[in-house]
PDB file of C-alpha atoms in Angstrom:
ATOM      1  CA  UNK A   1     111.975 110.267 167.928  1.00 70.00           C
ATOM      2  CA  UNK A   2     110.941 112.575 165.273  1.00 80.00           C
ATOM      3  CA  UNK A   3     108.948 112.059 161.742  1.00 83.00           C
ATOM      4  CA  UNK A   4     112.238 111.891 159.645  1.00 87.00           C
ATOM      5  CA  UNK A   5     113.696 109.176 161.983  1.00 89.00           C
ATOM      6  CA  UNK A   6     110.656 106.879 161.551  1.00 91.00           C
ATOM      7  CA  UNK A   7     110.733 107.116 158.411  1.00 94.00           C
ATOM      8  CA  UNK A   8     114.709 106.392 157.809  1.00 93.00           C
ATOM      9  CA  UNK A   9     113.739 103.354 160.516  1.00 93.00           C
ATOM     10  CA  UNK A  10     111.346 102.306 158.154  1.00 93.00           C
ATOM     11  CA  UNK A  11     112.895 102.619 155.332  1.00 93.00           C
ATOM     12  CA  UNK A  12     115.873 100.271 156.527  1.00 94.00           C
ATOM     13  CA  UNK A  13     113.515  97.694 156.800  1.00 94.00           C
ATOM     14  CA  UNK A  14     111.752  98.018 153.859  1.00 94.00           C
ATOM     15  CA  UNK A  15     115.204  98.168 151.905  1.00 92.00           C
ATOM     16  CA  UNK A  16     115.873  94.680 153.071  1.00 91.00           C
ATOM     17  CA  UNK A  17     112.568  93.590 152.515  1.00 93.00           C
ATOM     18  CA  UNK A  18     112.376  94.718 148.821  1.00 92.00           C
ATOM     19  CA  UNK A  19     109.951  97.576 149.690  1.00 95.00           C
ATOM     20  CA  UNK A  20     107.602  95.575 151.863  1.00 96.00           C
ATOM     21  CA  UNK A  21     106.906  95.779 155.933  1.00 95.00           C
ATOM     22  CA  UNK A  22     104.532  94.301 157.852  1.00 95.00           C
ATOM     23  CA  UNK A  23     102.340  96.220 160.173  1.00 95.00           C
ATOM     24  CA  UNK A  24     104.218  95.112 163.268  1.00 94.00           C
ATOM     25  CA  UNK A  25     107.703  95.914 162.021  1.00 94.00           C
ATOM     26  CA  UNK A  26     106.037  99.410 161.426  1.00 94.00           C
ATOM     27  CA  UNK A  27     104.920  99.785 165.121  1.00 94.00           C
ATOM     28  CA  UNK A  28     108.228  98.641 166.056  1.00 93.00           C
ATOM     29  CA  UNK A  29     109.526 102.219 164.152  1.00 92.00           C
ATOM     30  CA  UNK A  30     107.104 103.989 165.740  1.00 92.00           C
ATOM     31  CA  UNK A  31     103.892 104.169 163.481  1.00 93.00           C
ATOM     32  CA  UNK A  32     100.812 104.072 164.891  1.00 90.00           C
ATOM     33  CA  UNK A  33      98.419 101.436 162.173  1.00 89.00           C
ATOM     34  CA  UNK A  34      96.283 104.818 162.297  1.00 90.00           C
ATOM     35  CA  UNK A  35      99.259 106.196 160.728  1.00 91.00           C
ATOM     36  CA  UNK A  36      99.713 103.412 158.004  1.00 91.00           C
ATOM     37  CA  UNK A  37      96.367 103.548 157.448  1.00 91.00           C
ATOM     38  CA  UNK A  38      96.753 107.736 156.713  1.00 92.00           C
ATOM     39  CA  UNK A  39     100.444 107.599 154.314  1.00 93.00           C
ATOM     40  CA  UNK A  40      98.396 104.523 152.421  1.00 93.00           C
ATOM     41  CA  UNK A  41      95.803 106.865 151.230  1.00 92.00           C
ATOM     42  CA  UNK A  42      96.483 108.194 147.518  1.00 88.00           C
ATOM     43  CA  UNK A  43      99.173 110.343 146.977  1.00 87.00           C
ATOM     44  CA  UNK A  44     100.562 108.449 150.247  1.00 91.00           C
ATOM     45  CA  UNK A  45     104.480 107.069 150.958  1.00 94.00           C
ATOM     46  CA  UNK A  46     102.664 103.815 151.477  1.00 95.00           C
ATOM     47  CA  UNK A  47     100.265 101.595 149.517  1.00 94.00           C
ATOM     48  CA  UNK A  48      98.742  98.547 151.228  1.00 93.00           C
ATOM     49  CA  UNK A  49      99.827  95.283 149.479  1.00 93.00           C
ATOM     50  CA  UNK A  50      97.696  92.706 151.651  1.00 89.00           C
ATOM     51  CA  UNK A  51      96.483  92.343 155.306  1.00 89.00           C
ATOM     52  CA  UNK A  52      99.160  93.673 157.628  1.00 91.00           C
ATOM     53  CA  UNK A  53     101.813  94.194 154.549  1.00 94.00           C
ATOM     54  CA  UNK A  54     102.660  97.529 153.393  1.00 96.00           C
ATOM     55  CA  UNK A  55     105.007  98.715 150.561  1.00 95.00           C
ATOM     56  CA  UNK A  56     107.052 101.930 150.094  1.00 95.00           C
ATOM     57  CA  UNK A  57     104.942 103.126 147.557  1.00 92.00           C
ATOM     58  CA  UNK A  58     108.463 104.350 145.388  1.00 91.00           C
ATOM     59  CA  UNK A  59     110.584 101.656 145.838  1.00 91.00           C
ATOM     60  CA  UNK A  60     111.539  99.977 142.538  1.00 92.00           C
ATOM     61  CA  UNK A  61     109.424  97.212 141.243  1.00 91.00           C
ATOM     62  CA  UNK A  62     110.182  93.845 140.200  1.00 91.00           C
ATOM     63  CA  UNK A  63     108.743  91.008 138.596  1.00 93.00           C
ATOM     64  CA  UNK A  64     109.303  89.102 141.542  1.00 95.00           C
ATOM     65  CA  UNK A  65     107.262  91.186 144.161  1.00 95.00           C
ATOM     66  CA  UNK A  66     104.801  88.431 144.588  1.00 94.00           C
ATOM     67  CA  UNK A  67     107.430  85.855 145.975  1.00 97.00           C
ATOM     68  CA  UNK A  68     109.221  89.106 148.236  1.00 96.00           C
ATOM     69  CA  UNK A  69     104.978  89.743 149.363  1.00 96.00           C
ATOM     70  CA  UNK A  70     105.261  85.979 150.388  1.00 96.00           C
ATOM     71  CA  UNK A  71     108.359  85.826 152.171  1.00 96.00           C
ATOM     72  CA  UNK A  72     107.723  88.686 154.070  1.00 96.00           C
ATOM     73  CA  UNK A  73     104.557  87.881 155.056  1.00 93.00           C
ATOM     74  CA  UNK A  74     105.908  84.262 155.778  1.00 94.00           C
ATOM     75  CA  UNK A  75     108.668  85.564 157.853  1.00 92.00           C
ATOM     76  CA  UNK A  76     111.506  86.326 156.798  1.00 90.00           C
ATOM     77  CA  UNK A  77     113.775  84.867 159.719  1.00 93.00           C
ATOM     78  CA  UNK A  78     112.533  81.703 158.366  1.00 95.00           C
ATOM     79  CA  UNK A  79     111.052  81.547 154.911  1.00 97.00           C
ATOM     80  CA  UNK A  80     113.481  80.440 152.252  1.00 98.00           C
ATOM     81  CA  UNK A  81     111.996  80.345 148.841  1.00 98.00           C
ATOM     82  CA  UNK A  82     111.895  76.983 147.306  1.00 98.00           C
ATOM     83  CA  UNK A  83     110.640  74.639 144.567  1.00 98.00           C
ATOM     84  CA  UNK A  84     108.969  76.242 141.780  1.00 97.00           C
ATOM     85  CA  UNK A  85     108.881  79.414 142.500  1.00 98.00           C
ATOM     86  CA  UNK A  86     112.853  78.912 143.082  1.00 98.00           C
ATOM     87  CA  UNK A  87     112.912  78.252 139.499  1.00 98.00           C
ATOM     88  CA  UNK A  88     110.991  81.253 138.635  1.00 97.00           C
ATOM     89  CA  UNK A  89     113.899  83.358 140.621  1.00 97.00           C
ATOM     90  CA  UNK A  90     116.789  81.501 138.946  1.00 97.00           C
ATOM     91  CA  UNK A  91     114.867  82.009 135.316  1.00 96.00           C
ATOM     92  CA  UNK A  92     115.313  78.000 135.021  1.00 96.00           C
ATOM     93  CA  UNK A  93     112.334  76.232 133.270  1.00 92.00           C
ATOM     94  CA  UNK A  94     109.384  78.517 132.056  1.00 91.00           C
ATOM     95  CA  UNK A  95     107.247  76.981 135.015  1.00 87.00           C
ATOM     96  CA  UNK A  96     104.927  79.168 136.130  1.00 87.00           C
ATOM     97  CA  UNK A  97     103.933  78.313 139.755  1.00 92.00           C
ATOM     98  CA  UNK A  98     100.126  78.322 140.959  1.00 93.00           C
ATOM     99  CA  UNK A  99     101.166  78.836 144.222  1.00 96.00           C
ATOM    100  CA  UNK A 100     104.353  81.161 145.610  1.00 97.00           C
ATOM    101  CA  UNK A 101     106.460  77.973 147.572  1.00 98.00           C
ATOM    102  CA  UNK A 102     108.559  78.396 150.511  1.00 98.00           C
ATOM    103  CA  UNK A 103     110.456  76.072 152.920  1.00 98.00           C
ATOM    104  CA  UNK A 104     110.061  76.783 156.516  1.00 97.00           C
ATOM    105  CA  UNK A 105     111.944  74.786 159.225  1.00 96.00           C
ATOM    106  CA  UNK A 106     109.752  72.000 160.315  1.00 95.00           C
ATOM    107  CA  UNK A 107     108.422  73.631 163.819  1.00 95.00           C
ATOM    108  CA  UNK A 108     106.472  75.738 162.190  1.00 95.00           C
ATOM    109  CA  UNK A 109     104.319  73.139 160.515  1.00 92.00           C
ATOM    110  CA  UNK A 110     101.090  74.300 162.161  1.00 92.00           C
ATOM    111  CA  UNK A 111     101.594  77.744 160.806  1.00 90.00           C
ATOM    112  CA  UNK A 112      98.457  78.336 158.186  1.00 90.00           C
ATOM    113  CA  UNK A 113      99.983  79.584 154.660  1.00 91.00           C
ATOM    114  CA  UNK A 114      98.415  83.289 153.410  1.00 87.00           C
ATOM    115  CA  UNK A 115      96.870  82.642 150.482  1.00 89.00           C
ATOM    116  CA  UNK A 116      98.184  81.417 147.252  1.00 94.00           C
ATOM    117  CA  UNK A 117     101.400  80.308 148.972  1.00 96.00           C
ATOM    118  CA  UNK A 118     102.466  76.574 149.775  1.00 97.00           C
ATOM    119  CA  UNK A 119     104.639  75.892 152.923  1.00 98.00           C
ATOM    120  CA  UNK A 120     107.193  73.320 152.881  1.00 97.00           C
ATOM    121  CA  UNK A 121     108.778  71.485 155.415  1.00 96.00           C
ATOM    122  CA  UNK A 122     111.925  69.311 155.032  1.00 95.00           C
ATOM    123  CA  UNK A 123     112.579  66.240 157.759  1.00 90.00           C
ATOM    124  CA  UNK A 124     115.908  67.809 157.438  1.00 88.00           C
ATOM    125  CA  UNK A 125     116.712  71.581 158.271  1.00 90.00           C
ATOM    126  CA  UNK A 126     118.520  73.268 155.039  1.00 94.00           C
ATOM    127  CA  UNK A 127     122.065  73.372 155.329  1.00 91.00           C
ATOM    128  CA  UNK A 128     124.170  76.738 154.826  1.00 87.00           C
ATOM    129  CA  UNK A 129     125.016  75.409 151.432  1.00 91.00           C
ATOM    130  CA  UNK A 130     121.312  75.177 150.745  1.00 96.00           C
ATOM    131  CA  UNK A 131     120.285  78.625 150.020  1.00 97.00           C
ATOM    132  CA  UNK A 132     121.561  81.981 148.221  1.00 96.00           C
ATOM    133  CA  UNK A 133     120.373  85.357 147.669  1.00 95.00           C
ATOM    134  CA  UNK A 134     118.642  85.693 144.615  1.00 96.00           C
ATOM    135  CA  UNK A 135     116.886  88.879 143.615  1.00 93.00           C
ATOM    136  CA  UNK A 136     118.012  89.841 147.124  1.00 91.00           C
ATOM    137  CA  UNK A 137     115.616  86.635 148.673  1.00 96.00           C
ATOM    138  CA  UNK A 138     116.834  83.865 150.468  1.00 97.00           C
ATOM    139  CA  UNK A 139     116.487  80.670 147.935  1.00 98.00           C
ATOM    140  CA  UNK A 140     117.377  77.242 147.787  1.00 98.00           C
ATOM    141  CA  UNK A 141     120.274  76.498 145.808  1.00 98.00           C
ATOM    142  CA  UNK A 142     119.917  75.338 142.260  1.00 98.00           C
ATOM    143  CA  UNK A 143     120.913  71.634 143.023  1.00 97.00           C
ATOM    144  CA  UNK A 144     117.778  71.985 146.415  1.00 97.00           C
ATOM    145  CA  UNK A 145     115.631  73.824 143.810  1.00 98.00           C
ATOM    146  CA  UNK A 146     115.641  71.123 140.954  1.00 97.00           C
ATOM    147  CA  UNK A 147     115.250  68.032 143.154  1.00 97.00           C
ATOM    148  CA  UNK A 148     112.504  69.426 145.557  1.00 97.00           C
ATOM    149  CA  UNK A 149     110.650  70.725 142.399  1.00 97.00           C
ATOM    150  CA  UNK A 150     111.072  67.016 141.037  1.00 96.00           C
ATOM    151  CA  UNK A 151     110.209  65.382 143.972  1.00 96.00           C
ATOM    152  CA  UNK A 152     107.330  67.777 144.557  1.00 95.00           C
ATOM    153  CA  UNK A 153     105.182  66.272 140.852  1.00 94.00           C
ATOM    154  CA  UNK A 154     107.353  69.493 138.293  1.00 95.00           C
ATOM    155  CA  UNK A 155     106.201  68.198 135.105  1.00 94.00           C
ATOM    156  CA  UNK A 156     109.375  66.416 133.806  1.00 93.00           C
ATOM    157  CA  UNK A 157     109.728  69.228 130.915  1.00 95.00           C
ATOM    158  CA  UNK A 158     110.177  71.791 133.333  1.00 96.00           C
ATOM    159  CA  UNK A 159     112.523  69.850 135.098  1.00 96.00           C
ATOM    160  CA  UNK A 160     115.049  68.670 132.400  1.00 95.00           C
ATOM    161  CA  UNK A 161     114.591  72.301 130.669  1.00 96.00           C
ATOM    162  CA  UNK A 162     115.669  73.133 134.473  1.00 97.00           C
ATOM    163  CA  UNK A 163     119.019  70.817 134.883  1.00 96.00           C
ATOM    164  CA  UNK A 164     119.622  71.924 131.011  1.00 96.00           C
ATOM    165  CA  UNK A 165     119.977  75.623 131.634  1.00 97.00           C
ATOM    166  CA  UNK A 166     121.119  75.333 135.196  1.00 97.00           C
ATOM    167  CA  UNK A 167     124.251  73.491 133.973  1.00 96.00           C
ATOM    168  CA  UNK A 168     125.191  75.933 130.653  1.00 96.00           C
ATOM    169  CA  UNK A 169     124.837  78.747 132.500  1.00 97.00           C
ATOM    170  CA  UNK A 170     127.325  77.819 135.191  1.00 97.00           C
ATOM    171  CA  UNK A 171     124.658  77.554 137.938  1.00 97.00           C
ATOM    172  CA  UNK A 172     125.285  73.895 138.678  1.00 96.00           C
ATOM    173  CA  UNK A 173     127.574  70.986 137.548  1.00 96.00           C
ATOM    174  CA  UNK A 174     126.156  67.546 136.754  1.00 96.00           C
ATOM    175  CA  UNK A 175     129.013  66.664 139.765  1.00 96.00           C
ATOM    176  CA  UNK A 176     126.896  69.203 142.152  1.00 96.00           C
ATOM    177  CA  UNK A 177     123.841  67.683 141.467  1.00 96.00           C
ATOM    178  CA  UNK A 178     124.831  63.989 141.396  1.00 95.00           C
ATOM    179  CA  UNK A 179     126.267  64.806 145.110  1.00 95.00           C
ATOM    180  CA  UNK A 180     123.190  66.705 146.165  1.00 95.00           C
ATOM    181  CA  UNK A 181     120.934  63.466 144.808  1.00 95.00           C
ATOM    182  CA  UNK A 182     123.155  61.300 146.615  1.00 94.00           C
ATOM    183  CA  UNK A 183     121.049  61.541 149.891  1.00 88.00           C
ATOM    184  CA  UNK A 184     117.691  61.278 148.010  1.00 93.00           C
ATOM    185  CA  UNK A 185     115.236  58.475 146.745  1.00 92.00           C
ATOM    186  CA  UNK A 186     116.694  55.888 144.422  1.00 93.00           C
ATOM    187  CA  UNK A 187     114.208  57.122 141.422  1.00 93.00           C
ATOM    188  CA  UNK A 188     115.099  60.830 141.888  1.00 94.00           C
ATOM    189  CA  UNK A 189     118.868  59.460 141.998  1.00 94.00           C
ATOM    190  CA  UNK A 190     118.642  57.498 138.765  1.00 94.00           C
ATOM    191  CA  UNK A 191     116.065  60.646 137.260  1.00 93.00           C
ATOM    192  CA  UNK A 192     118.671  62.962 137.430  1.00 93.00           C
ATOM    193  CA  UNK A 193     121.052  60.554 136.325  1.00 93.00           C
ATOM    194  CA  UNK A 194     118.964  59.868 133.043  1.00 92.00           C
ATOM    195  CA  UNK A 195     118.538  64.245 132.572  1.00 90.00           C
ATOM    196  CA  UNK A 196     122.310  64.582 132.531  1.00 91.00           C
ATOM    197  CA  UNK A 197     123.074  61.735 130.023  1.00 87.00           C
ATOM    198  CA  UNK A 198     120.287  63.700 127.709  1.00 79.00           C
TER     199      UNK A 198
END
């Protein structure tokens, strides 16, 4: 395998990955880290974005790297972003998270978060209905997204700003999200029951 087909290799991955690839998924096209190390220099087709994450250094930008950084690292056969930072994607609320928050099925509960991220894992695996593609990341739906962020301590602002703007811009109905609270506590129930009557 020559340079060029490395490279398109790589770039396949990183295209899916909004820019990013992890040193591993690099080996697996055929770089050597000696190699990442050498295109992350200055002037380089890489630029190192955190230990064992690298980013096409001319891929578009986004406000959203950080979370794509997160998930990637994460992994991104299993990370689905969630809570807070899932209402940072959607643009519902003006919360701004401390931490990046993803949901990871529950076997991987031992698995030590990278820094400034916050694992999550549901007794119940997320359902196909339970996450979309937003700003090309897997994400829990906006009916998940408002009642894990409640459930999780959102300040209550956040979330009724949240329920408000999902619902007039066609996101969610208050139907959805009376059927998604259905399965959940009695006080997140009659919460969300109160934020659509306001």
């Amino acid at each position: 395998m020559d340079d060029q087909d490395r490279w398109e290799i790589l770039g396949r991955v990183a295209e899916s990955q909004a820019g990013y690839v992890t040193t591993a998924q690099a080996e697996q096209a055929g770089f050597h880290r000696n190699a990442l190390r050498h295109h992350a220099r200055e002037g380089g087709r890489l630029e190192r974005a955190g230990r064992g994450l690298y980013r096409l250094r001319f891929y578009p930008s986004s406000p959203f790297d950080h979370v794509a950084a997160a998930w990637v690292l994460a992994g991104r056969e299993i990370a689905v972003v969630s809570h807070e930072s899932a209402l940072e994607l959607y643009e519902l609320s003006d919360a701004v998270p401390s931490k990046i928050h993803l949901t990871l099925p529950r076997r991987y509960r031992h698995r030590a978060a990278p820094v400034g991220v916050h694992f999550h894992y549901p007794r119940e695996p997320l359902a196909d209905g339970d996450v979309r593609r937003v700003h090309g990341l897997p994400t829990t739906s906006p009916e998940r997204t408002i009642l894990d962020a409640l459930e999780a301590g959102t300040q209550h602002e956040q979330i009724e700003m949240a329920v408000r703007q999902a619902v007039d811009r066609a996101l969610t109905t208050p139907q959805r999200l009376r059927a998604a609270a259905a399965g959940r506590a009695g006080t997140t129930r009659s919460m969300v029951e109160r934020l659509l009557r306001e």
